[in-house]
JSON list of C-alpha atoms in Angstrom, two decimals:
[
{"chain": "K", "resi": 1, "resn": "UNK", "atom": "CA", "xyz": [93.20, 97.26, 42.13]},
{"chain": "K", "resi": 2, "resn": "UNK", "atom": "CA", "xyz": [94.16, 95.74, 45.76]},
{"chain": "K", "resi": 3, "resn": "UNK", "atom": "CA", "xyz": [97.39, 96.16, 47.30]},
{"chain": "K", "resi": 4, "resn": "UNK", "atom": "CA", "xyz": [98.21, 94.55, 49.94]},
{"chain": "K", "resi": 5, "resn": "UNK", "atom": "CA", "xyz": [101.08, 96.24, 52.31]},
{"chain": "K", "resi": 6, "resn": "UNK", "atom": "CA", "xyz": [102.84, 95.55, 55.82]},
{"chain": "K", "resi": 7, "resn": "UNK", "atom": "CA", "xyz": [104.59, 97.90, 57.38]},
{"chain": "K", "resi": 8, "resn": "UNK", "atom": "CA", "xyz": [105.92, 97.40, 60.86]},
{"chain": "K", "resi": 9, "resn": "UNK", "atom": "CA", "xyz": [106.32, 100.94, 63.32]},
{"chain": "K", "resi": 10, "resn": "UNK", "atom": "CA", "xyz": [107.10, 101.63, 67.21]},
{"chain": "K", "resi": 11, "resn": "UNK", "atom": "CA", "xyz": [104.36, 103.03, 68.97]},
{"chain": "K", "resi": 12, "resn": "UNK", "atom": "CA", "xyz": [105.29, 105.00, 72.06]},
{"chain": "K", "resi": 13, "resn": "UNK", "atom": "CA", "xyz": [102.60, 105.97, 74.46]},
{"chain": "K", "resi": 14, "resn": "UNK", "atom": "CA", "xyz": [103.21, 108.49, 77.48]},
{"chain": "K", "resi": 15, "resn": "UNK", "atom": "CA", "xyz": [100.23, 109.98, 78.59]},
{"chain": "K", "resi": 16, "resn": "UNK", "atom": "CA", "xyz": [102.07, 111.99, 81.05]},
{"chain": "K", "resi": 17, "resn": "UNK", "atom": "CA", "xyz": [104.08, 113.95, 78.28]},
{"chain": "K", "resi": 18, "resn": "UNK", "atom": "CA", "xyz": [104.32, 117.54, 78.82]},
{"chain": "K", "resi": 19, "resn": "UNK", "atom": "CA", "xyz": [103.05, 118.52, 75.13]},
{"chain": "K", "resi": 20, "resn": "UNK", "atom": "CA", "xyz": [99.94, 116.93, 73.69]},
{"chain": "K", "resi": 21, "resn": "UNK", "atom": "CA", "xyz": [102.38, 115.29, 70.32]},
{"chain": "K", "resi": 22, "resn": "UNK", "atom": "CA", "xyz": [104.56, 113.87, 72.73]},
{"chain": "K", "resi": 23, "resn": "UNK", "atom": "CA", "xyz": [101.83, 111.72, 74.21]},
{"chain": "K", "resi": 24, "resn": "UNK", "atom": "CA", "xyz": [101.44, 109.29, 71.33]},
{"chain": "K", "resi": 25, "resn": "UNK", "atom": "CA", "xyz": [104.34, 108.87, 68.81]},
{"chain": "K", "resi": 26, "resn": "UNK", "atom": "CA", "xyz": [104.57, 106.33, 65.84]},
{"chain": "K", "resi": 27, "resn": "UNK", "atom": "CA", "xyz": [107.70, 105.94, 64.62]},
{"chain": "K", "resi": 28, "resn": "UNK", "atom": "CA", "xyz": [109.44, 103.60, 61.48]},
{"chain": "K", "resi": 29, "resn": "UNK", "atom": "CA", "xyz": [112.23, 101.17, 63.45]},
{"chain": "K", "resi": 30, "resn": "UNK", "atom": "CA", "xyz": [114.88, 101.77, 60.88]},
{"chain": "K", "resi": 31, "resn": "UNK", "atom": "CA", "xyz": [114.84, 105.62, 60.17]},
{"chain": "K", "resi": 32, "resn": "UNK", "atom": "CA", "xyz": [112.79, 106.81, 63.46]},
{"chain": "K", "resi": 33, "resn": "UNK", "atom": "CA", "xyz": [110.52, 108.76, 61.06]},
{"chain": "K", "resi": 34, "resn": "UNK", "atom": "CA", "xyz": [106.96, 109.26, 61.75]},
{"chain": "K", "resi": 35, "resn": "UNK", "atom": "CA", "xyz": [105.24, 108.07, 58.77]},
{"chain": "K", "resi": 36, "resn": "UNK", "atom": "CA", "xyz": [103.55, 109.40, 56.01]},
{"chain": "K", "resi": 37, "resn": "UNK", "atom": "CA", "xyz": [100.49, 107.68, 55.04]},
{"chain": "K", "resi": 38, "resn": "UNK", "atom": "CA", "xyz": [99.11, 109.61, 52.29]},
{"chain": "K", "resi": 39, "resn": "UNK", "atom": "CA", "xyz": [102.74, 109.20, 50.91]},
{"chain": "K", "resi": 40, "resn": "UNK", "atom": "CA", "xyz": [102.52, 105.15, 51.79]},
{"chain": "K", "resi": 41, "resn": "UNK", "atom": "CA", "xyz": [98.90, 105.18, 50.53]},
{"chain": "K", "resi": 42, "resn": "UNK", "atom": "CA", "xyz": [100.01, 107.12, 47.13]},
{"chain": "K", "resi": 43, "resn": "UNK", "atom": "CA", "xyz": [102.97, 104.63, 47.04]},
{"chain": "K", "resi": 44, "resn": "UNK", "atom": "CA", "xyz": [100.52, 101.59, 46.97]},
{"chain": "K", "resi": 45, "resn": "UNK", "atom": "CA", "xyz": [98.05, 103.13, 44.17]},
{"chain": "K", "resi": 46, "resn": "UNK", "atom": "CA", "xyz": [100.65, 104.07, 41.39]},
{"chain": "K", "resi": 47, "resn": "UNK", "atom": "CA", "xyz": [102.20, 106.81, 39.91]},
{"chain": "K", "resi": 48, "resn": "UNK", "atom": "CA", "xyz": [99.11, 107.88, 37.54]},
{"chain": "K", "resi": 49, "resn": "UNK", "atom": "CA", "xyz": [97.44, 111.19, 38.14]},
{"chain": "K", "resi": 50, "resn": "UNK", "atom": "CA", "xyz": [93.75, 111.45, 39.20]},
{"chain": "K", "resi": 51, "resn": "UNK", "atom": "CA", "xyz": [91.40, 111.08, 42.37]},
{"chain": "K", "resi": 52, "resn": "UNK", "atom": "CA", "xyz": [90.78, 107.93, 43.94]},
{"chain": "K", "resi": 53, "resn": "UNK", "atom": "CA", "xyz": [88.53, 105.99, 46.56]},
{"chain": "K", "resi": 54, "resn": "UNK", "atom": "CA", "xyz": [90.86, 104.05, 48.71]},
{"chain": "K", "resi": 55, "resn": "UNK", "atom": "CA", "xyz": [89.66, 102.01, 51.57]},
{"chain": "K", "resi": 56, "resn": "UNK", "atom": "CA", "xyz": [92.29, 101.80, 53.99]},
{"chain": "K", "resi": 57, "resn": "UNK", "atom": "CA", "xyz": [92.44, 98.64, 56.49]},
{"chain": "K", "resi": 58, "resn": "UNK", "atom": "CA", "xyz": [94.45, 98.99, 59.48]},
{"chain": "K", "resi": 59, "resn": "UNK", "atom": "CA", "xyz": [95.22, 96.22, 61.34]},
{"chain": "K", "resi": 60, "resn": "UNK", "atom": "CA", "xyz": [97.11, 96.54, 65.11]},
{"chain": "K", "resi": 61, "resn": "UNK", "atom": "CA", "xyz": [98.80, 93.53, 66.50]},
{"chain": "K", "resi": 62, "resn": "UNK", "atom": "CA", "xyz": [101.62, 93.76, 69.11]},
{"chain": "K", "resi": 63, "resn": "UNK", "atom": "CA", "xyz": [104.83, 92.07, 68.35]},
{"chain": "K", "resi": 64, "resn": "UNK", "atom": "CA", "xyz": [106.58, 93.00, 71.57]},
{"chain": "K", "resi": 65, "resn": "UNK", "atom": "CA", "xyz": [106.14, 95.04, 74.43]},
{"chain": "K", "resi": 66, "resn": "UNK", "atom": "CA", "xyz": [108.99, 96.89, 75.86]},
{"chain": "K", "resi": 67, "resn": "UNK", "atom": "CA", "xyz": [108.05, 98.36, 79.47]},
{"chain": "K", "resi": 68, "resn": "UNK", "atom": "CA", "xyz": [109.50, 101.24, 80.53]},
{"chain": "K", "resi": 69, "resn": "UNK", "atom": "CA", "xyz": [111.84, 101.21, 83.71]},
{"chain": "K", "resi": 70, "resn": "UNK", "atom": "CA", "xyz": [110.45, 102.85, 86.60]},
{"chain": "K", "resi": 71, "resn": "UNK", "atom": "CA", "xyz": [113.09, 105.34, 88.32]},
{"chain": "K", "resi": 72, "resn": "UNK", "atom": "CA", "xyz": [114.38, 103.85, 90.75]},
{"chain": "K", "resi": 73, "resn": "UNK", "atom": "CA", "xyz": [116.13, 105.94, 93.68]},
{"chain": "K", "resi": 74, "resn": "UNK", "atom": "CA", "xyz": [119.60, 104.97, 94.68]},
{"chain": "K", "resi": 75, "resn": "UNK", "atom": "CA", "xyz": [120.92, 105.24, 98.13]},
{"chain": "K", "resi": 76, "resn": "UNK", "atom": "CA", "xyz": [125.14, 105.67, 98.17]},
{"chain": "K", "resi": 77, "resn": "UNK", "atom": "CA", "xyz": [126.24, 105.14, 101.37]},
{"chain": "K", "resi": 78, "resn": "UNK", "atom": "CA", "xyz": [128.46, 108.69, 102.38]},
{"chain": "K", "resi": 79, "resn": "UNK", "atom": "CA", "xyz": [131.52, 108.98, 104.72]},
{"chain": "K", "resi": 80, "resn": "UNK", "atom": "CA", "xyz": [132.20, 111.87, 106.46]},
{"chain": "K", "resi": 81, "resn": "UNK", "atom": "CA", "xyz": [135.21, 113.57, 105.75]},
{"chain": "K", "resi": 82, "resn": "UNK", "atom": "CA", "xyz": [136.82, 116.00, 108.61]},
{"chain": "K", "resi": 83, "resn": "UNK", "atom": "CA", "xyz": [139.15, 118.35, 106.86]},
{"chain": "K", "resi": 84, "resn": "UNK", "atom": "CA", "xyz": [141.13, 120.36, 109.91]},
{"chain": "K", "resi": 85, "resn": "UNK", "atom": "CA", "xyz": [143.62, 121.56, 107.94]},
{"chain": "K", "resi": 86, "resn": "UNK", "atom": "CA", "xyz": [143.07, 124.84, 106.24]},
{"chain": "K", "resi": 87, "resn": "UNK", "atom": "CA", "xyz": [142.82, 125.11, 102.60]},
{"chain": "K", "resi": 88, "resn": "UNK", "atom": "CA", "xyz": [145.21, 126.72, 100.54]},
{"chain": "K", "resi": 89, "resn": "UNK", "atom": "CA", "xyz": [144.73, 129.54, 97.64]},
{"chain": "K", "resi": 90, "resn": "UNK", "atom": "CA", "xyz": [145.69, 128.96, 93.91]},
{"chain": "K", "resi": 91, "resn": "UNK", "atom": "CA", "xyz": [148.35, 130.36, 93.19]}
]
């Protein structure tokens, strides 16, 4: 039996992430799951109870690349403000 199956996920990559899962995340577009490939695998074989030898092909190939925006720092020009007279309580 051969099954042949596409599935399309976002991979997000931040090697900087504070925790070690955070650093590489794959993701389904639609639901924002992370996926379940036994579950996919089991999926593609049937519903019929027993063992089996799967061979599992994984193919990678970028559909789009979506960089990241740097921080950028924003300078707001300030005015002073001189307030002389003095301010009153709340009643």
């Amino acid at each position: 039996m051969q099954c042949n199956m596409i599935k399309h996920y976002i991979l997000n990559l931040n090697p900087t992430a504070k925790h070690e899962w955070d650093r590489c995340i794959l993701r389904d577009p639609l639901t924002a799951k992370r996926p379940e490939f036994a579950k996919l695998i089991a999926e593609a074989v049937g519903a019929d109870t027993g063992s089996y030898l799967v061979s599992v092909n994984i193919e990678i190939q970028v559909l789009e690349e979506a960089a990241v925006p740097q921080a950028e720092q924003l300078s707001l020009p300030f005015t002073e403000v001189n307030i002389s007279a003095p301010m009153r309580e709340a009643a």
